[in-house]
Short mmCIF file of N, CA, C and O in Angstrom, two decimals:
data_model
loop_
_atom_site.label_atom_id
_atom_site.label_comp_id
_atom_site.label_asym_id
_atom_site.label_seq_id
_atom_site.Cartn_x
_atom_site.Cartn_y
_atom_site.Cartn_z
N UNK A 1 29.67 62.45 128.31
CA UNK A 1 30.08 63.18 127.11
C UNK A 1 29.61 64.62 127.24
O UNK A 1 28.46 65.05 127.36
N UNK A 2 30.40 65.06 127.21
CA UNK A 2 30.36 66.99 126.73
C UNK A 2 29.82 67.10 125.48
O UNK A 2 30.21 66.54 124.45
N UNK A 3 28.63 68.11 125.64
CA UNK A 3 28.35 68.40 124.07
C UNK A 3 29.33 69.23 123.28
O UNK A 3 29.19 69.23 122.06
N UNK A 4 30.32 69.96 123.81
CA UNK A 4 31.16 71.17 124.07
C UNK A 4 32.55 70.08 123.21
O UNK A 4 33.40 70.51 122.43
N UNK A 5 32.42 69.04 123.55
CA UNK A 5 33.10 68.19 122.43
C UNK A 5 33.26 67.73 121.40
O UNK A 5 34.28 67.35 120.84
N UNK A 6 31.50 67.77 120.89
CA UNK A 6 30.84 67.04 120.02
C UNK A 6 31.56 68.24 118.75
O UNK A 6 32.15 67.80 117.76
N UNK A 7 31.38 69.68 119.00
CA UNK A 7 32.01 70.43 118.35
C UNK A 7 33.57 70.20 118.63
O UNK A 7 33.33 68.99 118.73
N UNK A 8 34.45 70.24 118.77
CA UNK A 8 35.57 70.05 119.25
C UNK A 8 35.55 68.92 117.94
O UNK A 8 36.36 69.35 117.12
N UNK A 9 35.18 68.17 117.64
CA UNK A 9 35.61 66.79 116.82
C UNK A 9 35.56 67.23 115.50
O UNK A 9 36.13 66.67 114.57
N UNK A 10 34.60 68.68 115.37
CA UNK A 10 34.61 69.13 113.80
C UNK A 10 35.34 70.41 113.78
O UNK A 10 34.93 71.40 113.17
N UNK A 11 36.31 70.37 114.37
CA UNK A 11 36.59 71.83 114.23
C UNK A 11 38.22 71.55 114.20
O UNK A 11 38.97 71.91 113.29
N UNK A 12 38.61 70.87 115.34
CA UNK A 12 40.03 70.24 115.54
C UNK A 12 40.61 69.16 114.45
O UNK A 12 39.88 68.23 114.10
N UNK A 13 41.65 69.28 114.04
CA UNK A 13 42.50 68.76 112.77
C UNK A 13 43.58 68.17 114.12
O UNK A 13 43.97 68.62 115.19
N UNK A 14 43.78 66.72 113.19
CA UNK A 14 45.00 66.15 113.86
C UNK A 14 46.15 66.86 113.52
O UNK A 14 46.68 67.24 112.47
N UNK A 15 46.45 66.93 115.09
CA UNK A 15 48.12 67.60 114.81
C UNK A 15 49.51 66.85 114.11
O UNK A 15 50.47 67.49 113.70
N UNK A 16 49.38 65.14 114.06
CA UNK A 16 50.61 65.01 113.68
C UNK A 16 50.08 63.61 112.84
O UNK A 16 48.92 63.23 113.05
N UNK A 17 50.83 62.97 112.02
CA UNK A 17 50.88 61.34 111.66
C UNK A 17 50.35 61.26 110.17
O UNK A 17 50.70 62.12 109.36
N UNK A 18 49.70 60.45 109.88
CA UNK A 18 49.50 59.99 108.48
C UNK A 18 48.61 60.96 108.10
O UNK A 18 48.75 61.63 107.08
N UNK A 19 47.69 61.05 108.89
CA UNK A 19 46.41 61.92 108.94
C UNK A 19 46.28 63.75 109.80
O UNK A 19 45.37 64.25 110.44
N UNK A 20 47.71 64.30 109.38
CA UNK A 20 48.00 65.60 110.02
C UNK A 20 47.51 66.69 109.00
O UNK A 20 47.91 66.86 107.84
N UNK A 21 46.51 67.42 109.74
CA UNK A 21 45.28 68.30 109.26
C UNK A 21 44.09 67.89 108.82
O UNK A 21 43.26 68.69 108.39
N UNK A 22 43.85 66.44 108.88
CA UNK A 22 42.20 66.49 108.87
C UNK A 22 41.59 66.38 110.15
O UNK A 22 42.17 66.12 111.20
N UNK A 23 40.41 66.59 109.98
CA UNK A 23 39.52 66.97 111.21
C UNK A 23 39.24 65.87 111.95
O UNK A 23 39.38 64.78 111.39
N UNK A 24 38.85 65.90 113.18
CA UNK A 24 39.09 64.56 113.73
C UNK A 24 38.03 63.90 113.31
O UNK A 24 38.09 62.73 112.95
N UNK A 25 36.78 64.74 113.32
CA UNK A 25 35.85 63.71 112.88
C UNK A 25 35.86 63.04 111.39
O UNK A 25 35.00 62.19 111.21
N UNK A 26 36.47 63.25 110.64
CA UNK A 26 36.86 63.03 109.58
C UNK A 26 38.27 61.70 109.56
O UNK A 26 38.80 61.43 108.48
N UNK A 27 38.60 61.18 110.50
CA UNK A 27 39.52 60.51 110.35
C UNK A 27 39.08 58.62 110.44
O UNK A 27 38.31 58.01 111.19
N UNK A 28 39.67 58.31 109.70
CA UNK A 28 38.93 56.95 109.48
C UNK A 28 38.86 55.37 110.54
O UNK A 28 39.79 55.04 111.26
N UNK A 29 37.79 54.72 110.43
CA UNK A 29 37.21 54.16 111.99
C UNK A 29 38.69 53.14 111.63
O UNK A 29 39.06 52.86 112.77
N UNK A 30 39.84 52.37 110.50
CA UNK A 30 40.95 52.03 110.92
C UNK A 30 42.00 52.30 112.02
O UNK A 30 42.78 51.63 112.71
N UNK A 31 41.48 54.37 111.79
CA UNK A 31 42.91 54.60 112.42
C UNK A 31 42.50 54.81 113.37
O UNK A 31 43.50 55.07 114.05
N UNK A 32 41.41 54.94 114.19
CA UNK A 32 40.80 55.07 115.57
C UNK A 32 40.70 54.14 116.47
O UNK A 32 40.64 54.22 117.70
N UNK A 33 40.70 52.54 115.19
CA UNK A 33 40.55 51.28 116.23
C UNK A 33 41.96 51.21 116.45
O UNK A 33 42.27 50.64 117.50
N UNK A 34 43.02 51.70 115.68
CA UNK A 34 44.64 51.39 115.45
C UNK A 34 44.90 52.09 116.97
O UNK A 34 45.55 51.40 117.75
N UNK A 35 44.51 53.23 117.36
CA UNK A 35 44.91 54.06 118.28
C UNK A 35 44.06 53.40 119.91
O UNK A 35 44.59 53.39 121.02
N UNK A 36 42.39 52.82 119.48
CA UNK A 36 41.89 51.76 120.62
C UNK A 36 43.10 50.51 120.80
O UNK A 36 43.35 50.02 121.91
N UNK A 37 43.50 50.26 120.07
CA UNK A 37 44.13 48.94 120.02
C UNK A 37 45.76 49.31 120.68
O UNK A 37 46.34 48.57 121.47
N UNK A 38 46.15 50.23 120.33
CA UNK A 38 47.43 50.59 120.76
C UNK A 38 47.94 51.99 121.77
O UNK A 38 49.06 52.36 122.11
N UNK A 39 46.44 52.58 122.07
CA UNK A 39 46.89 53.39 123.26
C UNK A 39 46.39 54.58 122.75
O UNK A 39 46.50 54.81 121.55
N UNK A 40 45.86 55.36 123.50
CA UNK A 40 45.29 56.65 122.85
C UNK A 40 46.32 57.80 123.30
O UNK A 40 46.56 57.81 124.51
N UNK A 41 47.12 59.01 122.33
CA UNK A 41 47.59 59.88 123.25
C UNK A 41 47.03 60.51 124.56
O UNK A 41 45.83 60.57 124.80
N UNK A 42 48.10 61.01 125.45
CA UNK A 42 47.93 61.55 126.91
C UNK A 42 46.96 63.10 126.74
O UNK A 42 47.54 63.95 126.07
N UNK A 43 45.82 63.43 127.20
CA UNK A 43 45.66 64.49 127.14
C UNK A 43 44.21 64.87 126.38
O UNK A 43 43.37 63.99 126.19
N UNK A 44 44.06 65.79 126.10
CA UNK A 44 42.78 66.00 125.84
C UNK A 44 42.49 65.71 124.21
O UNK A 44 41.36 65.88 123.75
N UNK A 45 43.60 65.26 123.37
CA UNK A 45 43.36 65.09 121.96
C UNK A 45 43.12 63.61 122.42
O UNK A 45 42.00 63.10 122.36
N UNK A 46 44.11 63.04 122.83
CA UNK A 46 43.85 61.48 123.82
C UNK A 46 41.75 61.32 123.98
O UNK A 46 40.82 60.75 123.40
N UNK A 47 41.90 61.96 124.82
CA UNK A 47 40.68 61.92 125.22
C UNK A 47 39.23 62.10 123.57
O UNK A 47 38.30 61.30 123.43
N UNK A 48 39.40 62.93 122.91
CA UNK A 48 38.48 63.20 121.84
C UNK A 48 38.63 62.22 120.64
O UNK A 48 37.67 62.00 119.89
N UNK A 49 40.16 61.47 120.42
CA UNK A 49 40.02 60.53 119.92
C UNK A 49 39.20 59.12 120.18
O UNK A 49 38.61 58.43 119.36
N UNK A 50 39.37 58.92 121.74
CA UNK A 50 38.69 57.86 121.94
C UNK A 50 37.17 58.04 122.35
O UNK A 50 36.60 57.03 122.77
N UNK A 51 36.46 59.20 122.29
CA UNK A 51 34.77 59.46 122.08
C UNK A 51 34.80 59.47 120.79
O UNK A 51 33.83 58.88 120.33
N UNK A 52 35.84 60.10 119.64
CA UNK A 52 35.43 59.49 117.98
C UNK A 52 35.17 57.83 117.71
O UNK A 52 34.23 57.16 117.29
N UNK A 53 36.78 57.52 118.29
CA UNK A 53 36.31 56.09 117.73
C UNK A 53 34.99 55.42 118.93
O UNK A 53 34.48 54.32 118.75
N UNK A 54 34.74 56.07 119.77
CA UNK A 54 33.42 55.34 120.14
C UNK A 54 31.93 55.57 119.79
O UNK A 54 30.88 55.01 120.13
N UNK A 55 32.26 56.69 118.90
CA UNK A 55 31.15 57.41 117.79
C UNK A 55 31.22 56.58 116.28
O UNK A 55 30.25 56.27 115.58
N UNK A 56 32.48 56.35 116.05
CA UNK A 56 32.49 55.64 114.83
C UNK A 56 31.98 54.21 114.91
O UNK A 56 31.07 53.76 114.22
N UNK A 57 32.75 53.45 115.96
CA UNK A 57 32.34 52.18 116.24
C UNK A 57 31.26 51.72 116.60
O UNK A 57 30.99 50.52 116.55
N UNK A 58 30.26 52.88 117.14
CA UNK A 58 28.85 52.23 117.66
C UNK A 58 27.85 53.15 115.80
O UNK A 58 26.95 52.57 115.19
N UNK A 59 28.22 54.04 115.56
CA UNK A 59 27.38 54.50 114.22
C UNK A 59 26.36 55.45 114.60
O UNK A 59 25.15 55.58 114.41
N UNK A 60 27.30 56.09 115.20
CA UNK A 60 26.37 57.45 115.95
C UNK A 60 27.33 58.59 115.40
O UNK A 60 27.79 59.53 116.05
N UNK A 61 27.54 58.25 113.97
CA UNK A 61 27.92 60.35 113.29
C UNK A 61 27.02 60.90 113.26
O UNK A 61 27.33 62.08 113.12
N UNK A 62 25.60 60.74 113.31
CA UNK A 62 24.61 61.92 113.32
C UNK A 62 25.00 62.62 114.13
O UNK A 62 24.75 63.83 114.11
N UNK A 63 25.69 62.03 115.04
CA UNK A 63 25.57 63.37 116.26
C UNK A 63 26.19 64.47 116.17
O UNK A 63 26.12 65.45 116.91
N UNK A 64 27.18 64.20 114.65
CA UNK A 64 28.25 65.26 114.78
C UNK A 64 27.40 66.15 113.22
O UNK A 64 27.86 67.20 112.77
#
């Protein structure tokens, strides 16, 4: 993990879907397991979603 991410999760707003403009860290551990469960997008939002939901799922938001 990049700490260089850890910001990245409070700063970046989802670009598209139910949840288009809240922050990622702000998006709820449903729609993170929805996106574990069914594929994470290609790419570096891909990528920061699935260190959220592995922040949400283990109960490590202090870090953010």
């Amino acid at each position: 993990m990049n700490p260089e991410d850890l910001i990245k999760l409070v700063n970046q707003r989802m670009p598209y879907g139910k949840y288009q403009g809240r922050l990622l860290a702000d998006l709820p551990g449903h729609y993170l397991g929805w996106f574990a469960r069914e594929g994470f997008p290609k790419g570096e939002l891909g990528r920061l979603l699935a260190l959220m939901h592995e922040i949400d799922h283990n109960g490590l938001g202090e870090l953010l």
